[in-house]
Coordinates of C-alpha atoms in Angstrom, one line a residue:
V1 CA 201.9 325.5 153.0
G2 CA 200.2 322.2 153.8
H3 CA 201.7 320.7 150.7
V4 CA 205.2 321.8 151.7
L5 CA 204.8 320.4 155.2
L6 CA 203.6 317.1 153.8
L7 CA 206.7 316.8 151.7
L8 CA 208.9 317.7 154.7
S9 CA 207.2 315.1 156.8
A10 CA 207.6 312.4 154.1
M11 CA 211.3 313.3 153.8
S12 CA 211.7 313.0 157.6
I13 CA 210.3 309.5 157.5
V14 CA 212.6 308.6 154.6
F15 CA 215.6 309.8 156.5
R16 CA 214.7 308.1 159.8
R17 CA 213.4 304.8 158.6
G18 CA 215.8 304.5 155.7
R19 CA 219.0 305.4 157.6
N20 CA 220.2 301.8 157.4
D21 CA 219.6 301.6 153.6
V22 CA 221.0 304.8 152.3
G23 CA 222.2 303.1 149.1
G24 CA 218.7 301.7 148.4
M25 CA 217.1 305.0 149.1
I26 CA 219.4 306.6 146.5
D27 CA 218.5 303.9 144.0
G28 CA 214.8 304.5 144.6
V29 CA 215.2 308.2 144.1
I30 CA 217.3 307.7 140.9
V31 CA 214.6 305.5 139.3
S32 CA 211.7 307.6 140.4
V33 CA 213.4 310.8 139.1
A34 CA 214.0 309.1 135.7
A35 CA 210.3 308.1 135.7
G36 CA 209.3 311.7 136.7
G37 CA 211.4 313.0 133.8
L38 CA 209.5 310.7 131.4
L39 CA 206.2 311.9 132.8
W40 CA 207.3 315.5 132.5
D41 CA 208.7 315.2 129.0
V42 CA 205.9 313.1 127.5
V43 CA 202.8 314.4 129.3
I44 CA 203.2 317.7 131.1
L45 CA 205.7 319.7 129.0
P46 CA 203.8 319.3 125.6
H47 CA 200.7 320.7 127.3
M48 CA 202.6 323.6 128.8
D49 CA 204.1 324.3 125.4
A50 CA 200.7 324.3 123.8
T51 CA 199.3 326.7 126.4
N52 CA 202.4 329.0 126.3
E53 CA 203.0 328.7 130.0
T54 CA 205.6 331.1 131.5
A55 CA 209.1 329.9 132.4
G56 CA 208.3 330.4 136.1
A57 CA 205.2 328.2 135.8
R58 CA 207.2 325.5 134.1
L59 CA 210.0 325.6 136.6
S60 CA 207.6 325.4 139.5
M61 CA 205.7 322.5 138.0
F62 CA 209.0 320.7 137.1
V63 CA 210.4 321.0 140.7
D64 CA 207.0 319.9 142.1
V65 CA 207.0 316.7 139.9
M66 CA 210.7 315.9 140.6
I67 CA 210.3 316.2 144.4
L68 CA 207.1 314.2 144.5
T69 CA 208.5 311.4 142.4
A70 CA 211.8 311.3 144.3
I71 CA 210.0 311.0 147.7
L72 CA 207.6 308.4 146.2
G73 CA 210.5 306.4 145.0
A74 CA 212.2 306.4 148.4
L75 CA 208.9 305.4 150.1
L76 CA 208.5 302.6 147.7
R77 CA 212.0 301.4 148.5
L78 CA 211.0 301.4 152.2
L79 CA 207.9 299.4 151.4
L80 CA 209.9 296.8 149.4
T81 CA 212.5 296.3 152.1
A82 CA 210.0 296.2 155.1
K83 CA 209.9 292.8 156.8
E84 CA 206.4 293.5 158.2
S85 CA 203.2 294.9 156.8
I86 CA 203.1 298.6 157.5
H87 CA 199.7 300.0 156.6
A88 CA 200.7 303.5 157.5
L89 CA 203.4 303.4 154.9
W90 CA 200.9 302.2 152.2
L91 CA 198.6 305.1 153.2
L92 CA 201.4 307.6 153.0
I93 CA 202.4 306.4 149.6
L94 CA 198.7 306.7 148.5
T95 CA 198.7 310.2 149.9
L96 CA 201.6 311.3 147.8
A97 CA 200.3 309.4 144.8
F98 CA 196.9 311.2 145.0
S99 CA 198.8 314.5 145.5
M100 CA 201.0 313.8 142.5
T101 CA 198.0 312.8 140.3
G102 CA 196.1 315.9 141.3
N103 CA 198.9 318.2 140.5
V104 CA 199.4 316.6 137.0
I105 CA 195.7 316.7 136.2
V106 CA 195.3 320.3 137.4
A107 CA 198.2 321.3 135.2
L108 CA 196.6 319.6 132.2
L109 CA 193.0 320.9 132.8
L110 CA 193.7 324.3 134.1
D111 CA 192.4 327.1 131.9
P112 CA 195.3 329.3 131.1
V113 CA 193.1 332.4 130.7
T114 CA 190.6 332.1 133.6
G115 CA 192.7 330.0 135.9
E116 CA 189.7 327.7 136.5
R117 CA 189.7 323.9 136.7
P118 CA 186.9 321.3 137.0
D119 CA 185.5 320.9 140.5
W120 CA 185.9 317.1 140.4
T121 CA 189.7 317.5 140.6
N122 CA 189.2 318.6 144.2
M123 CA 188.1 315.0 145.0
I124 CA 191.6 313.8 144.2
F125 CA 193.1 316.1 146.8
M126 CA 190.4 315.1 149.3
G127 CA 191.5 311.5 148.8
A128 CA 195.0 312.6 149.7
Y129 CA 193.8 314.3 152.8
A130 CA 191.8 311.3 153.8
C131 CA 194.8 308.9 153.4
L132 CA 197.0 311.3 155.4
G133 CA 194.5 311.4 158.3
L134 CA 194.4 307.6 158.2
V135 CA 198.2 307.5 158.4
A136 CA 198.0 309.3 161.8
L137 CA 195.3 306.9 163.0
A138 CA 197.1 303.7 161.9
R139 CA 198.8 301.8 164.7
S140 CA 201.7 301.0 162.5
S141 CA 202.5 304.7 162.2
V142 CA 205.0 304.4 165.1
L143 CA 207.1 302.2 162.8
L144 CA 207.6 305.0 160.3
T145 CA 210.2 306.8 162.4
Q146 CA 212.1 303.6 163.5
P147 CA 215.1 302.5 161.5
G148 CA 214.3 299.9 159.0
P149 CA 216.3 296.7 158.1
T150 CA 219.7 296.8 156.5
P151 CA 219.6 295.1 153.1
T152 CA 222.7 293.7 151.4
D153 CA 224.3 296.4 149.3
D154 CA 227.0 295.0 147.0
L155 CA 228.8 296.6 144.1
T156 CA 227.6 294.0 141.6
P157 CA 227.8 294.3 137.7
G158 CA 224.1 294.4 137.6
R159 CA 224.0 297.3 140.0
L160 CA 226.6 299.2 137.9
V161 CA 224.5 298.6 134.8
F162 CA 221.5 299.9 136.6
L163 CA 223.3 303.0 137.7
G164 CA 224.6 303.6 134.2
A165 CA 221.1 303.2 132.7
A166 CA 219.7 305.7 135.2
L167 CA 222.5 308.1 134.4
A168 CA 221.7 307.9 130.7
A169 CA 217.9 308.1 131.1
I170 CA 217.6 311.8 131.6
P171 CA 219.7 312.8 128.5
I172 CA 217.8 310.3 126.4
I173 CA 214.4 311.5 127.6
G174 CA 215.4 315.2 127.5
G175 CA 217.1 315.1 124.1
G176 CA 214.6 312.7 122.6
R177 CA 212.2 315.5 121.8
Q178 CA 214.5 316.7 119.1
L179 CA 213.9 313.4 117.2
F180 CA 210.2 314.3 117.0
G181 CA 210.8 317.9 115.8
S182 CA 210.4 319.6 119.2
D183 CA 212.8 321.8 121.0
V184 CA 215.3 320.1 123.3
D185 CA 214.1 320.1 126.9
G186 CA 216.8 322.2 128.5
L187 CA 215.1 322.2 131.9
L188 CA 215.1 318.4 132.2
L189 CA 218.6 318.2 130.8
G190 CA 220.0 320.8 133.1
F191 CA 218.3 320.3 136.5
G192 CA 217.3 316.7 136.1
G193 CA 220.6 315.6 134.6
A194 CA 222.6 317.4 137.3
A195 CA 220.4 315.8 140.1
V196 CA 220.7 312.3 138.7
T197 CA 224.4 312.6 138.0
S198 CA 225.1 313.8 141.5
L199 CA 223.0 310.9 143.0
V200 CA 224.8 308.3 140.8
M201 CA 228.2 309.7 141.8
V202 CA 227.3 309.7 145.5
R203 CA 226.0 306.1 145.1
I204 CA 229.1 304.9 143.4
G205 CA 231.2 306.7 146.0
R206 CA 229.3 305.0 148.9
L207 CA 229.6 301.6 147.3
A208 CA 233.3 302.0 146.8
A209 CA 233.8 303.3 150.4
E210 CA 231.7 300.4 151.8
R211 CA 233.8 297.9 149.8
V212 CA 237.1 299.3 151.1
A213 CA 235.7 299.3 154.6
A214 CA 234.7 295.7 154.3
E215 CA 238.1 294.7 152.9
R216 CA 239.8 296.5 155.8
A217 CA 237.5 294.8 158.3
L218 CA 238.2 291.4 156.8
L219 CA 242.0 292.1 156.9
H220 CA 241.7 293.2 160.5
Q221 CA 239.8 290.0 161.5
A222 CA 242.4 287.9 159.7
N223 CA 245.3 289.6 161.5
H224 CA 243.8 290.2 165.0
D225 CA 242.6 288.1 167.9
S226 CA 238.8 288.1 168.0
L227 CA 238.6 288.2 171.8
T228 CA 241.2 290.8 172.8
G229 CA 241.6 292.7 169.6
L230 CA 245.4 292.3 169.8
P231 CA 247.4 291.3 166.7
N232 CA 247.5 287.5 166.4
R233 CA 250.5 285.2 166.0
R234 CA 250.8 285.6 162.2
E235 CA 250.6 289.4 162.4
F236 CA 253.2 289.4 165.2
V237 CA 255.6 287.3 163.2
D238 CA 255.2 289.6 160.2
R239 CA 255.9 292.7 162.3
L240 CA 258.8 291.1 164.1
T241 CA 260.2 290.0 160.7
A242 CA 259.9 293.5 159.4
E243 CA 261.7 294.8 162.5
L244 CA 264.5 292.3 162.1
E245 CA 265.0 293.2 158.5
R246 CA 266.0 296.8 159.5
P247 CA 269.7 297.4 159.2
P248 CA 271.4 296.7 162.6
F249 CA 272.9 300.2 162.8
T250 CA 269.4 301.8 162.6
R251 CA 267.9 299.9 165.6
T252 CA 268.6 298.8 169.2
G253 CA 267.3 295.4 170.0
P254 CA 264.5 294.6 169.6
V255 CA 263.5 292.5 172.7
V256 CA 260.9 289.8 172.4
L257 CA 259.0 288.9 175.6
F258 CA 257.0 285.7 175.9
C259 CA 254.4 286.1 178.7
D260 CA 252.4 283.2 180.1
L261 CA 249.8 283.8 182.9
D262 CA 250.2 281.9 186.2
G263 CA 247.1 280.5 187.7
F264 CA 244.9 281.1 184.8
K265 CA 243.7 277.5 184.4
G266 CA 242.5 277.5 188.1
I267 CA 240.6 280.8 187.6
N268 CA 239.1 279.5 184.3
D269 CA 238.0 276.2 186.0
R270 CA 236.5 278.0 189.0
F271 CA 234.7 280.9 187.4
G272 CA 234.0 279.5 183.9
H273 CA 235.1 280.3 180.4
V274 CA 233.2 283.6 180.2
A275 CA 235.0 284.9 183.2
G276 CA 238.2 283.6 181.8
D277 CA 237.6 285.5 178.6
E278 CA 236.9 288.7 180.7
L279 CA 240.2 288.2 182.5
L280 CA 242.2 287.7 179.2
T281 CA 240.6 290.9 177.8
E282 CA 241.5 292.9 180.9
V283 CA 245.1 291.5 181.0
A284 CA 245.5 292.4 177.3
G285 CA 244.4 296.0 178.0
R286 CA 246.8 296.3 180.9
L287 CA 249.7 294.9 178.9
R288 CA 248.9 297.4 176.1
R289 CA 248.9 300.3 178.5
C290 CA 252.3 299.3 179.8
M291 CA 253.8 299.7 176.3
R292 CA 254.8 302.6 174.2
E293 CA 252.8 303.5 171.1
N294 CA 255.1 301.8 168.6
D295 CA 255.5 298.5 170.5
V296 CA 253.4 295.5 169.8
V297 CA 251.4 293.3 172.2
S298 CA 250.0 290.1 170.6
R299 CA 248.0 287.2 171.9
F300 CA 250.0 284.1 171.0
G301 CA 247.2 281.7 172.0
G302 CA 245.4 280.6 175.2
D303 CA 246.8 282.6 178.1
E304 CA 250.1 283.4 176.3
F305 CA 251.1 286.8 175.0
L306 CA 254.0 288.1 172.9
I307 CA 255.5 291.5 173.2
L308 CA 257.7 293.2 170.6
Y309 CA 259.7 295.9 172.5
R310 CA 261.3 298.0 169.8
D311 CA 264.6 299.9 170.2
A312 CA 265.1 298.4 173.7
S313 CA 267.8 296.4 175.6
V314 CA 267.4 293.6 178.1
A315 CA 267.7 296.2 180.9
D316 CA 264.8 298.1 179.4
A317 CA 262.8 294.9 179.2
E318 CA 263.4 294.2 182.9
E319 CA 262.0 297.7 183.6
L320 CA 259.0 296.9 181.5
C321 CA 258.5 293.6 183.4
G322 CA 258.4 295.7 186.6
R323 CA 255.5 297.8 185.1
I324 CA 253.7 294.6 184.0
S325 CA 254.1 293.2 187.6
E326 CA 252.6 296.4 189.0
A327 CA 249.8 296.4 186.5
L328 CA 248.9 292.8 187.2
S329 CA 249.1 293.2 191.0
V330 CA 245.8 295.1 190.9
P331 CA 242.9 292.6 191.5
I332 CA 240.5 291.9 188.6
V333 CA 236.9 291.5 189.7
L334 CA 235.2 288.3 188.3
D335 CA 231.7 287.5 189.4
G336 CA 232.0 290.1 192.2
E337 CA 235.2 288.5 193.6
P338 CA 238.6 290.0 193.2
V339 CA 241.3 287.8 191.8
V340 CA 245.0 288.3 191.0
V341 CA 246.8 286.6 188.2
G342 CA 250.6 286.4 187.9
A343 CA 252.9 285.9 184.9
S344 CA 256.1 284.2 183.8
I345 CA 258.1 286.1 181.2
G346 CA 261.0 285.2 179.0
A347 CA 262.8 288.1 177.4
V348 CA 265.4 287.8 174.7
A349 CA 267.3 290.4 172.8
A350 CA 267.4 289.9 169.0
G351 CA 271.1 290.7 168.6
A352 CA 272.2 289.4 165.3
E353 CA 269.2 287.0 165.1
T354 CA 267.2 287.6 161.9
H355 CA 264.7 284.7 162.1
A356 CA 261.5 285.6 163.9
E357 CA 260.4 282.1 164.7
R358 CA 263.7 281.2 166.3
L359 CA 263.6 284.3 168.4
I360 CA 260.1 283.5 169.6
H361 CA 261.2 279.9 170.4
R362 CA 264.1 281.2 172.5
A363 CA 261.8 283.6 174.4
D364 CA 259.4 280.7 175.0
A365 CA 262.2 278.5 176.4
L366 CA 263.2 281.3 178.7
M367 CA 259.6 281.8 179.8
Y368 CA 259.4 278.1 180.7
A369 CA 262.6 278.4 182.7
A370 CA 261.1 281.4 184.6
K371 CA 258.1 279.2 185.4
Q372 CA 260.3 276.5 186.7
Q373 CA 261.9 278.9 189.1
R374 CA 258.6 279.3 191.0
L375 CA 259.2 279.2 194.7
R376 CA 255.8 280.2 195.9
E377 CA 252.3 279.8 194.6
E378 CA 251.4 283.4 195.2
P379 CA 250.8 285.4 192.0
G380 CA 253.6 287.5 190.7
V381 CA 255.8 288.2 187.8
R382 CA 258.9 286.0 187.3
T383 CA 261.4 286.9 184.5
V384 CA 264.3 285.2 182.8
A385 CA 266.1 287.3 180.3
A386 CA 269.0 286.7 177.9

């Protein structure tokens, strides 16, 4: 029971501290299982064959060796990636190493008839118990349950070669007995091969998924504004171009709106750039909430925003400007002080226009005209549409 609890505790530490290095943990387990297979096939199994051990005894010993080596491999990976010296981790590895050594030696020295073994083998297990007690006393033991560092985990050719070698190790070790005139080790080939193959497939799957996620993240960063998370100018032009390429009879509009904030420079100068960024982020969220799901809000640059209003007319755009005016009329709190920002908007329907940049330029000119019509300095939304 104590042995089982020790293994469960060690596995708990592996899961908690190694949560940021799952790929490395799998690598460590794969290597250690292959090493355990070599130990089993070269040292333990020949002795059990010579003493005619039962199939149950062989299976029990095999599982014990594989679990111990797997946990040892994962703990060694934690040790190699630790950025600080963790004495408790060293002691825990020694605990499992003593336990592993004791089990192997007992299997080799146990009398199959009387079930007796030399008394000195107990000292090996006493060493394991002493190390385990020191784990609990070590100050660094608190680090064992804290997440460890996140090492780089790339799908490199070297790593693929490593995984391929690990996948081939078990069949080579298990079937190698036949070369020396012994029976093929079906236990190692069956259980060990299945375990290592599963781990390698999981490892390759994780690496592939991480690579796809990284590519998507890079693509998102390239096409979106880092501050507001909105599509950037290039992405907006691409989406607008795709919309304009639709056959005219399949769409209404679209309408492009060029939005420039009024009074932003004064707010930015008064409260600072950090507060200005907060304001832009809040305005971006409010504009997005004014739109439908299939419409596009983009940050053109600075305090300028572009809106692609799909399947809409100029009258629909005027209604949208009313919603934007209502949304921006709610004060935004910056450094504990409420401020209101206005907007000048130029809206232009695409009509027969098929060039995205020309459409944006026309909307920009209309926005400038709307800004020139300012009669008062109070914030608000002014719109010129065409």
